Amino acid sequence: MSFFGFKGGVHPHDHKAQTKDELTVLLTAPKMVYIPLVQSNPAIPVKPLVKIGDKVLKGQKIGDAEGMMTVPVHSSVSGTVKKIEDRPYPVMGAVVPTVCIENDGGETWAELQKVEDWEKSSKEELLAVIREKGIVGIGGATFPTHVKLNPPKDVTIDTLLLNGAECEPYLNADNRLMLDDPASIIEGTKIIKKILGVDKAIIGIEDNKPEAIASMQKAAEGTGIEIQPLKTRYPQGGEKQLIKSILNRQVPSGKLPSAVGVVVQNTGTAAAIYQAVVNGIPLIERVVTVAGKAVKSPKNVRVLVGTLFSELLDFCEVDREKMYKLVLGGPMMGLAQYSEEVPVIKGTSGLLALTKDETNAYETKPCISCGKCIEACPMGLQPLRFVQLTLKAQYKELGPANLLDCIECGSCAYACPANRPLVESIKLGKTKLRELMAKK
Ligand code: SF4
Ligand code: SF4
């Protein structure tokens, strides 16, 4: 298969060595779990289906919401609901209603309804199961999977791309899953192919993960699912970059991958779909990479959703004295955290406990108009112009400048020799532009 690549991007040190050979280990279920009553978008509340004092089972649905753009939430332990209260959430600095459950240690599962023969099930039946089991994109964005797998009727999908690039430095959660459980990814891919009605499925993996490439090639033998090694270049795992690199198709400005006949799913999400459909297991746990120089025992940890970051950091022996910054996700697109008392959610791919010398804590200097930010942008945008327009409060002009095409990958900021806070300005510009658009 050909490799076409994409324009722009950067090549940061991948820092994968710290955990790439660490077998995935299980963190014992904590005494308390904290399940936020939100999914995908903190602005869409999920209604609790339980009250204080209720006994719940592992995998039991404890919250749901009306509407397409969200999914139910499930308990990750068996136990008793102790509180339902507002608690900090690790995304957007939000505080959201949260079900606090005391674990009884019994691991008593709710009845798991499996699909007996998914090959004979309709697309609608499979999508309903995927929603009911709370499946969202676990690569980080947590977009509802049943929505993504149901593109508009006026587009024709011919290819499924599975994203195993994991291009963010430090992270090895997808890498380990491809090594430890490739069969679940392949089986999940078959189910997605059936839902989309496509013959072609390709799994893209960066070439800094040769063991994962070999593991997936072996698991895919005889299935017709192709494995495509990708050049290691950030942000290779961006949907539009993946499509360009593998299929040489350019997703037009403002459009989704379906506009060029493609649906992209994360490899971990494919495995979660398999567990949901074939074993009836909702998405209540995931693999998280815990890394960074402040971590004494860096690990890839299988952890229950709702476990506090503090427990995960203790398990990996994080030295709080050395930790300068705590990041959810990778260093390029991750979110700085101000508290350890927030729960692991479905999109928690990594927790980085970084020392000062690992962070970008250098002085910001004046722009020297070198253009390196423009060269680095994988979306062909003009980051410097976004910043200038935002600083001058000329928000109306950000729309025609295609600000909303920015995927906030951070390549521009990484390339900037003056250490300008480009992504921060871009995020502010987006907020202001969306406020203007909402007023229309
Ligand atoms: S953050 Fe946005 S502007 Fe900067 S390189 Fe990425 S896509 Fe381009
Ligand atoms: S890379 Fe930095 S210094 Fe160079 S033009 Fe862009 S903002 Fe200015």
Short mmCIF file of C-alpha atoms and ligand atoms in Angstrom, two decimals:
data_model
loop_
_atom_site.label_atom_id
_atom_site.label_comp_id
_atom_site.label_asym_id
_atom_site.label_seq_id
_atom_site.Cartn_x
_atom_site.Cartn_y
_atom_site.Cartn_z
CA MET A 1 0.00 0.00 0.00
CA SER A 2 1.24 3.52 -0.71
CA PHE A 3 1.96 6.07 1.97
CA PHE A 4 1.16 9.63 0.96
CA GLY A 5 1.89 11.61 4.15
CA PHE A 6 0.59 15.06 5.02
CA LYS A 7 2.03 18.55 4.88
CA GLY A 8 3.32 20.30 7.98
CA GLY A 9 3.55 18.74 11.40
CA VAL A 10 6.51 18.44 13.74
CA HIS A 11 8.73 15.74 15.14
CA PRO A 12 8.90 16.03 18.94
CA HIS A 13 10.86 13.49 20.99
CA ASP A 14 8.41 10.62 21.47
CA HIS A 15 9.33 9.79 25.11
CA LYS A 16 7.66 6.39 24.58
CA ALA A 17 10.55 4.32 25.97
CA GLN A 18 9.50 4.93 29.58
CA THR A 19 6.41 2.69 29.25
CA LYS A 20 6.43 1.00 25.85
CA ASP A 21 7.67 -2.33 27.23
CA GLU A 22 5.68 -2.16 30.46
CA LEU A 23 2.98 -4.86 30.44
CA THR A 24 -0.45 -3.53 31.27
CA VAL A 25 -1.15 -3.96 34.97
CA LEU A 26 -4.44 -3.82 36.79
CA LEU A 27 -5.12 -1.21 39.46
CA THR A 28 -7.21 -2.85 42.19
CA ALA A 29 -10.70 -1.38 42.31
CA PRO A 30 -10.72 1.62 44.70
CA LYS A 31 -12.93 1.94 47.82
CA MET A 32 -14.88 4.76 46.18
CA VAL A 33 -15.55 5.58 42.53
CA TYR A 34 -16.82 8.92 41.23
CA ILE A 35 -18.88 8.63 38.06
CA PRO A 36 -19.60 12.01 36.44
CA LEU A 37 -23.14 12.44 35.12
CA VAL A 38 -21.90 13.81 31.81
CA GLN A 39 -20.62 12.26 28.62
CA SER A 40 -18.86 13.81 25.65
CA ASN A 41 -20.06 17.32 26.42
CA PRO A 42 -20.23 18.71 29.99
CA ALA A 43 -23.04 21.00 28.77
CA ILE A 44 -25.38 18.01 28.22
CA PRO A 45 -26.48 16.68 31.62
CA VAL A 46 -27.15 13.00 32.17
CA LYS A 47 -30.07 12.26 34.54
CA PRO A 48 -29.30 9.95 37.47
CA LEU A 49 -31.23 6.66 37.51
CA VAL A 50 -30.17 5.95 41.10
CA LYS A 51 -30.52 7.77 44.44
CA ILE A 52 -28.49 7.96 47.63
CA GLY A 53 -28.58 4.63 49.49
CA ASP A 54 -29.29 2.51 46.39
CA LYS A 55 -27.32 -0.69 45.89
CA VAL A 56 -25.78 -0.88 42.41
CA LEU A 57 -24.12 -3.63 40.45
CA LYS A 58 -20.95 -3.48 38.38
CA GLY A 59 -21.89 -2.49 34.84
CA GLN A 60 -25.35 -1.24 35.87
CA LYS A 61 -26.68 1.79 34.04
CA ILE A 62 -26.85 4.62 36.59
CA GLY A 63 -27.56 7.61 34.37
CA ASP A 64 -28.96 8.43 30.95
CA ALA A 65 -29.96 11.43 28.88
CA GLU A 66 -32.36 12.09 26.08
CA GLY A 67 -31.02 13.00 22.69
CA MET A 68 -28.52 11.60 20.26
CA MET A 69 -25.36 13.39 21.30
CA THR A 70 -24.70 11.57 24.53
CA VAL A 71 -24.62 8.05 25.99
CA PRO A 72 -25.59 6.45 29.33
CA VAL A 73 -23.17 6.10 32.25
CA HIS A 74 -22.58 2.88 34.19
CA SER A 75 -21.22 1.94 37.59
CA SER A 76 -17.70 0.51 37.44
CA VAL A 77 -18.09 -1.33 40.79
CA SER A 78 -20.79 -3.04 42.83
CA GLY A 79 -21.67 -1.15 45.99
CA THR A 80 -23.80 1.62 47.48
CA VAL A 81 -24.51 5.13 46.24
CA LYS A 82 -23.22 7.37 49.02
CA LYS A 83 -23.65 10.79 47.49
CA ILE A 84 -24.72 12.54 44.30
CA GLU A 85 -22.99 15.90 44.36
CA ASP A 86 -21.18 18.45 42.23
CA ARG A 87 -17.52 17.55 41.90
CA PRO A 88 -14.60 18.76 39.74
CA TYR A 89 -14.30 17.20 36.30
CA PRO A 90 -10.96 16.94 34.46
CA VAL A 91 -12.15 18.73 31.28
CA MET A 92 -12.74 22.46 30.81
CA GLY A 93 -12.33 23.10 34.56
CA ALA A 94 -15.96 22.05 34.91
CA VAL A 95 -17.80 21.04 38.08
CA VAL A 96 -20.46 18.44 37.30
CA PRO A 97 -22.98 16.26 39.15
CA THR A 98 -21.25 13.02 40.11
CA VAL A 99 -22.47 9.70 41.54
CA CYS A 100 -20.16 8.65 44.40
CA ILE A 101 -20.28 4.89 44.94
CA GLU A 102 -18.74 2.94 47.81
CA ASN A 103 -17.30 -0.31 46.48
CA ASP A 104 -18.50 -3.42 48.36
CA GLY A 105 -15.56 -5.41 46.95
CA GLY A 106 -17.94 -8.10 45.70
CA GLU A 107 -17.43 -7.45 41.97
CA THR A 108 -21.08 -8.43 41.46
CA TRP A 109 -21.99 -7.80 37.86
CA ALA A 110 -25.32 -6.66 36.48
CA GLU A 111 -26.82 -9.05 33.94
CA LEU A 112 -24.83 -8.56 30.74
CA GLN A 113 -27.04 -8.75 27.68
CA LYS A 114 -24.97 -9.99 24.77
CA VAL A 115 -25.79 -9.96 21.08
CA GLU A 116 -26.05 -13.66 20.27
CA ASP A 117 -25.08 -13.39 16.60
CA TRP A 118 -24.01 -9.90 15.61
CA GLU A 119 -23.51 -10.92 11.99
CA LYS A 120 -27.27 -11.44 11.76
CA SER A 121 -28.12 -8.20 13.58
CA SER A 122 -29.18 -5.07 11.74
CA LYS A 123 -27.13 -1.87 11.71
CA GLU A 124 -29.83 -0.21 13.86
CA GLU A 125 -29.69 -3.00 16.46
CA LEU A 126 -25.91 -2.80 16.71
CA LEU A 127 -25.92 1.01 16.98
CA ALA A 128 -28.51 0.77 19.77
CA VAL A 129 -26.27 -1.66 21.70
CA ILE A 130 -23.23 0.58 21.20
CA ARG A 131 -25.15 3.56 22.63
CA GLU A 132 -26.66 1.55 25.48
CA LYS A 133 -23.21 0.30 26.55
CA GLY A 134 -21.88 3.86 26.74
CA ILE A 135 -19.32 3.61 23.95
CA VAL A 136 -17.56 6.86 23.03
CA GLY A 137 -14.31 7.59 21.22
CA ILE A 138 -11.66 6.74 23.80
CA GLY A 139 -8.82 8.40 21.89
CA GLY A 140 -9.58 11.53 23.91
CA ALA A 141 -12.50 13.30 22.24
CA THR A 142 -15.22 11.01 23.75
CA PHE A 143 -17.58 11.69 20.84
CA PRO A 144 -20.56 9.28 20.91
CA THR A 145 -19.63 6.31 18.74
CA HIS A 146 -23.18 5.47 17.64
CA VAL A 147 -23.38 8.95 16.07
CA LYS A 148 -20.04 8.63 14.30
CA LEU A 149 -20.99 5.23 12.90
CA ASN A 150 -24.22 6.61 11.48
CA PRO A 151 -23.15 9.21 8.90
CA PRO A 152 -25.70 11.26 6.94
CA LYS A 153 -27.68 9.25 4.38
CA ASP A 154 -26.53 11.46 1.50
CA VAL A 155 -22.87 10.40 1.85
CA THR A 156 -21.35 7.12 0.73
CA ILE A 157 -18.76 5.58 3.02
CA ASP A 158 -16.30 3.23 1.31
CA THR A 159 -13.46 2.98 3.84
CA LEU A 160 -13.04 2.50 7.57
CA LEU A 161 -9.76 3.77 9.01
CA LEU A 162 -8.66 2.59 12.42
CA ASN A 163 -6.39 5.01 14.20
CA GLY A 164 -3.53 3.23 15.95
CA ALA A 165 -1.08 6.08 15.34
CA GLU A 166 -0.93 7.25 18.96
CA CYS A 167 1.26 10.14 17.85
CA GLU A 168 1.22 12.03 21.17
CA PRO A 169 4.57 11.69 22.98
CA TYR A 170 4.71 9.54 26.16
CA LEU A 171 1.45 7.64 25.50
CA ASN A 172 1.43 3.85 25.06
CA ALA A 173 -2.16 2.93 25.95
CA ASP A 174 -3.16 2.10 22.35
CA ASN A 175 0.26 0.56 21.69
CA ARG A 176 -0.16 -1.84 24.63
CA LEU A 177 -3.71 -2.74 23.61
CA MET A 178 -2.47 -3.61 20.12
CA LEU A 179 0.18 -5.86 21.71
CA ASP A 180 -1.91 -7.36 24.51
CA ASP A 181 -5.33 -7.78 22.91
CA PRO A 182 -5.14 -7.42 19.12
CA ALA A 183 -8.00 -9.90 18.63
CA SER A 184 -10.55 -7.57 20.30
CA ILE A 185 -9.50 -4.76 17.96
CA ILE A 186 -9.87 -7.00 14.90
CA GLU A 187 -13.26 -8.36 16.03
CA GLY A 188 -14.45 -4.81 16.79
CA THR A 189 -13.28 -3.73 13.33
CA LYS A 190 -15.39 -6.47 11.74
CA ILE A 191 -18.46 -5.24 13.64
CA ILE A 192 -17.84 -1.64 12.54
CA LYS A 193 -17.41 -2.79 8.92
CA LYS A 194 -20.78 -4.51 9.11
CA ILE A 195 -22.45 -1.37 10.55
CA LEU A 196 -20.96 0.88 7.86
CA GLY A 197 -21.46 -1.68 5.09
CA VAL A 198 -17.86 -1.29 3.88
CA ASP A 199 -15.40 -3.89 2.60
CA LYS A 200 -12.25 -1.85 3.13
CA ALA A 201 -10.73 -1.38 6.59
CA ILE A 202 -7.20 -0.16 7.23
CA ILE A 203 -5.43 0.17 10.57
CA GLY A 204 -2.78 2.91 10.57
CA ILE A 205 0.10 2.56 13.06
CA GLU A 206 3.17 4.81 13.35
CA ASP A 207 6.45 3.08 12.51
CA ASN A 208 7.88 3.78 15.98
CA LYS A 209 5.71 0.86 17.14
CA PRO A 210 7.09 -2.06 15.11
CA GLU A 211 5.92 -4.68 17.65
CA ALA A 212 2.36 -3.36 17.48
CA ILE A 213 2.48 -3.43 13.67
CA ALA A 214 3.62 -7.08 13.75
CA SER A 215 1.02 -7.99 16.38
CA MET A 216 -1.84 -6.45 14.39
CA GLN A 217 -0.59 -7.98 11.11
CA LYS A 218 -0.69 -11.42 12.70
CA ALA A 219 -4.15 -10.89 14.20
CA ALA A 220 -5.50 -9.54 10.90
CA GLU A 221 -4.27 -12.48 8.81
CA GLY A 222 -7.02 -13.85 6.58
CA THR A 223 -9.54 -11.11 7.52
CA GLY A 224 -8.89 -8.71 4.64
CA ILE A 225 -8.20 -5.94 7.19
CA GLU A 226 -5.02 -4.11 6.13
CA ILE A 227 -2.29 -2.75 8.39
CA GLN A 228 -0.59 0.43 7.19
CA PRO A 229 2.66 1.55 8.83
CA LEU A 230 2.80 5.35 9.03
CA LYS A 231 5.78 7.67 9.17
CA THR A 232 6.23 8.93 12.72
CA ARG A 233 5.27 12.56 12.52
CA TYR A 234 2.99 14.56 14.78
CA PRO A 235 -0.09 14.85 14.39
CA GLN A 236 -0.25 11.69 12.25
CA GLY A 237 -3.24 10.53 14.33
CA GLY A 238 -5.35 13.59 13.46
CA GLU A 239 -8.33 12.32 11.45
CA LYS A 240 -7.69 14.53 8.44
CA GLN A 241 -3.95 13.78 8.51
CA LEU A 242 -4.60 10.03 8.73
CA ILE A 243 -6.96 10.17 5.74
CA LYS A 244 -4.47 12.19 3.70
CA SER A 245 -1.55 9.93 4.65
CA ILE A 246 -3.27 6.62 3.92
CA LEU A 247 -5.78 7.42 1.16
CA ASN A 248 -4.44 10.69 -0.29
CA ARG A 249 -7.89 12.24 0.18
CA GLN A 250 -8.21 15.82 1.38
CA VAL A 251 -11.15 16.53 3.69
CA PRO A 252 -12.45 19.98 2.61
CA SER A 253 -12.44 22.92 5.03
CA GLY A 254 -15.32 22.73 7.50
CA LYS A 255 -16.26 19.17 6.49
CA LEU A 256 -16.13 15.82 8.25
CA PRO A 257 -14.24 12.70 7.05
CA SER A 258 -17.55 11.31 5.73
CA ALA A 259 -17.37 14.00 3.03
CA VAL A 260 -14.59 11.94 1.42
CA GLY A 261 -16.19 8.57 2.11
CA VAL A 262 -14.29 7.73 5.30
CA VAL A 263 -15.09 7.00 8.95
CA VAL A 264 -12.20 7.03 11.43
CA GLN A 265 -12.26 5.16 14.73
CA ASN A 266 -9.65 4.69 17.43
CA THR A 267 -8.31 1.15 17.90
CA GLY A 268 -9.29 1.20 21.59
CA THR A 269 -12.84 2.15 20.64
CA ALA A 270 -12.99 -0.84 18.27
CA ALA A 271 -12.00 -3.13 21.17
CA ALA A 272 -14.66 -1.50 23.38
CA ILE A 273 -17.27 -2.14 20.67
CA TYR A 274 -16.31 -5.81 20.60
CA GLN A 275 -16.64 -6.08 24.40
CA ALA A 276 -20.02 -4.32 24.31
CA VAL A 277 -21.55 -6.30 21.46
CA VAL A 278 -20.10 -9.78 21.99
CA ASN A 279 -19.66 -9.84 25.77
CA GLY A 280 -22.30 -7.28 26.78
CA ILE A 281 -19.72 -5.29 28.80
CA PRO A 282 -20.23 -1.51 29.01
CA LEU A 283 -17.28 0.87 28.80
CA ILE A 284 -16.28 1.02 32.48
CA GLU A 285 -12.51 0.61 32.30
CA ARG A 286 -9.60 1.56 30.07
CA VAL A 287 -5.81 1.54 29.77
CA VAL A 288 -4.04 4.71 30.95
CA THR A 289 -0.33 5.45 30.51
CA VAL A 290 1.18 7.09 33.60
CA ALA A 291 4.55 8.61 32.69
CA GLY A 292 6.83 11.61 33.11
CA LYS A 293 10.05 12.16 35.05
CA ALA A 294 8.19 12.64 38.35
CA VAL A 295 6.89 9.04 38.13
CA LYS A 296 9.05 6.46 39.95
CA SER A 297 7.18 3.44 38.49
CA PRO A 298 5.84 4.46 35.08
CA LYS A 299 3.15 2.06 33.92
CA ASN A 300 0.32 1.25 31.56
CA VAL A 301 -2.56 0.67 33.92
CA ARG A 302 -5.96 -0.91 33.34
CA VAL A 303 -8.14 1.22 35.55
CA LEU A 304 -11.84 1.60 36.34
CA VAL A 305 -13.62 4.73 35.15
CA GLY A 306 -14.32 6.83 38.25
CA THR A 307 -10.98 6.09 39.99
CA LEU A 308 -9.41 9.31 41.30
CA PHE A 309 -6.20 10.50 39.61
CA SER A 310 -4.59 10.59 43.09
CA GLU A 311 -4.96 6.79 43.43
CA LEU A 312 -3.44 6.21 40.02
CA LEU A 313 -0.55 8.56 40.81
CA ASP A 314 0.06 6.83 44.16
CA PHE A 315 0.04 3.43 42.42
CA CYS A 316 2.77 4.63 40.08
CA GLU A 317 4.72 6.28 42.91
CA VAL A 318 4.60 9.82 41.66
CA ASP A 319 6.92 12.16 43.55
CA ARG A 320 4.73 15.18 44.26
CA GLU A 321 7.78 17.27 45.17
CA LYS A 322 9.23 16.79 41.70
CA MET A 323 5.92 17.07 39.82
CA TYR A 324 5.69 20.54 38.27
CA LYS A 325 2.73 19.91 36.00
CA LEU A 326 0.03 17.22 35.80
CA VAL A 327 -1.40 16.67 32.34
CA LEU A 328 -4.39 14.62 31.22
CA GLY A 329 -3.51 13.13 27.81
CA GLY A 330 -0.32 13.85 25.89
CA PRO A 331 1.91 16.93 26.19
CA MET A 332 0.85 18.36 22.80
CA MET A 333 -2.93 18.41 23.19
CA GLY A 334 -3.39 17.37 26.81
CA LEU A 335 -5.13 19.37 29.51
CA ALA A 336 -3.24 20.71 32.54
CA GLN A 337 -4.87 19.59 35.78
CA TYR A 338 -5.14 21.64 38.94
CA SER A 339 -6.37 18.87 41.22
CA GLU A 340 -5.65 15.16 41.64
CA GLU A 341 -9.13 14.66 43.09
CA VAL A 342 -10.80 14.24 39.70
CA PRO A 343 -11.85 10.92 38.21
CA VAL A 344 -10.52 8.89 35.31
CA ILE A 345 -13.02 9.25 32.48
CA LYS A 346 -13.42 7.29 29.25
CA GLY A 347 -11.10 9.64 27.33
CA THR A 348 -8.22 9.45 29.83
CA SER A 349 -5.46 8.02 27.64
CA GLY A 350 -2.61 9.22 29.81
CA LEU A 351 -1.63 11.02 32.98
CA LEU A 352 1.70 12.78 32.81
CA ALA A 353 3.48 13.90 35.96
CA LEU A 354 6.07 16.22 34.43
CA THR A 355 9.07 17.88 36.07
CA LYS A 356 9.91 21.51 35.35
CA ASP A 357 12.54 20.61 32.77
CA GLU A 358 9.97 18.54 30.82
CA THR A 359 7.56 21.45 30.46
CA ASN A 360 7.62 24.47 28.28
CA ALA A 361 8.28 26.84 31.15
CA TYR A 362 10.55 29.17 29.19
CA GLU A 363 10.22 32.88 28.78
CA THR A 364 7.98 34.14 25.99
CA LYS A 365 9.78 36.46 23.56
CA PRO A 366 8.48 38.84 20.87
CA CYS A 367 7.47 37.30 17.52
CA ILE A 368 10.29 37.47 14.98
CA SER A 369 7.99 36.80 12.00
CA CYS A 370 9.96 33.68 11.05
CA GLY A 371 6.90 31.83 9.70
CA LYS A 372 7.83 28.54 11.39
CA CYS A 373 4.34 28.29 12.93
CA ILE A 374 2.79 28.44 9.44
CA GLU A 375 5.20 25.80 8.07
CA ALA A 376 4.34 23.49 10.98
CA CYS A 377 0.57 23.75 10.68
CA PRO A 378 -0.80 20.44 9.33
CA MET A 379 -4.08 22.13 8.36
CA GLY A 380 -2.43 24.73 6.12
CA LEU A 381 -3.56 27.58 8.41
CA GLN A 382 -1.97 30.85 9.50
CA PRO A 383 -1.67 30.60 13.29
CA LEU A 384 0.10 33.95 13.54
CA ARG A 385 -2.83 35.69 11.85
CA PHE A 386 -5.26 34.07 14.31
CA VAL A 387 -3.25 35.47 17.18
CA GLN A 388 -3.05 38.94 15.64
CA LEU A 389 -6.80 39.04 14.98
CA THR A 390 -7.59 37.79 18.48
CA LEU A 391 -5.26 40.32 20.13
CA LYS A 392 -6.95 43.12 18.17
CA ALA A 393 -10.41 41.69 19.05
CA GLN A 394 -11.21 41.40 15.32
CA TYR A 395 -13.13 38.21 16.00
CA LYS A 396 -15.44 38.50 12.96
CA GLU A 397 -12.47 38.02 10.66
CA LEU A 398 -11.47 34.75 12.32
CA GLY A 399 -14.26 32.89 10.48
CA PRO A 400 -13.13 33.67 6.92
CA ALA A 401 -9.55 32.91 8.06
CA ASN A 402 -10.76 29.31 8.75
CA LEU A 403 -9.97 29.38 12.46
CA LEU A 404 -12.53 26.62 13.06
CA ASP A 405 -10.42 24.25 10.93
CA CYS A 406 -7.72 24.40 13.62
CA ILE A 407 -7.48 21.03 15.39
CA GLU A 408 -5.57 22.56 18.34
CA CYS A 409 -2.70 20.14 17.75
CA GLY A 410 -0.09 22.54 19.15
CA SER A 411 2.39 22.02 16.28
CA CYS A 412 2.62 25.78 15.71
CA ALA A 413 3.45 26.47 19.36
CA TYR A 414 5.98 23.62 19.40
CA ALA A 415 7.76 25.07 16.34
CA CYS A 416 7.77 28.67 17.60
CA PRO A 417 11.30 29.79 18.61
CA ALA A 418 9.82 32.70 20.58
CA ASN A 419 7.64 30.37 22.68
CA ARG A 420 4.49 32.38 21.85
CA PRO A 421 1.33 31.03 23.55
CA LEU A 422 -0.30 30.41 20.17
CA VAL A 423 -2.79 27.69 21.14
CA GLU A 424 -4.08 29.69 24.10
CA SER A 425 -4.81 32.65 21.77
CA ILE A 426 -6.41 30.31 19.24
CA LYS A 427 -8.70 28.79 21.89
CA LEU A 428 -9.73 32.25 23.06
CA GLY A 429 -10.35 33.28 19.44
CA LYS A 430 -12.56 30.21 18.90
CA THR A 431 -14.63 30.97 22.00
CA LYS A 432 -15.16 34.58 20.86
CA LEU A 433 -15.99 33.55 17.29
CA ARG A 434 -18.53 30.94 18.48
CA GLU A 435 -20.14 33.55 20.74
CA LEU A 436 -20.51 35.85 17.72
CA MET A 437 -21.92 33.01 15.59
CA ALA A 438 -24.46 32.11 18.32
CA LYS A 439 -25.79 35.69 18.33
CA LYS A 440 -26.65 35.54 14.60
S1 SF4 B 1 -2.89 24.31 16.67
FE1 SF4 B 1 -4.18 24.88 14.92
S2 SF4 B 1 -3.06 26.54 13.95
FE2 SF4 B 1 -1.61 25.51 15.32
S3 SF4 B 1 -0.61 24.00 14.02
FE3 SF4 B 1 -2.35 22.93 14.96
S4 SF4 B 1 -4.01 23.18 13.49
FE4 SF4 B 1 -2.45 24.67 12.92
S1 SF4 B 2 6.82 30.80 14.82
FE1 SF4 B 2 6.62 32.21 16.54
S2 SF4 B 2 8.14 33.76 16.15
FE2 SF4 B 2 7.88 32.65 14.21
S3 SF4 B 2 6.25 33.79 13.13
FE3 SF4 B 2 5.22 32.22 14.28
S4 SF4 B 2 4.67 33.23 16.21
FE4 SF4 B 2 6.24 34.48 15.27
#
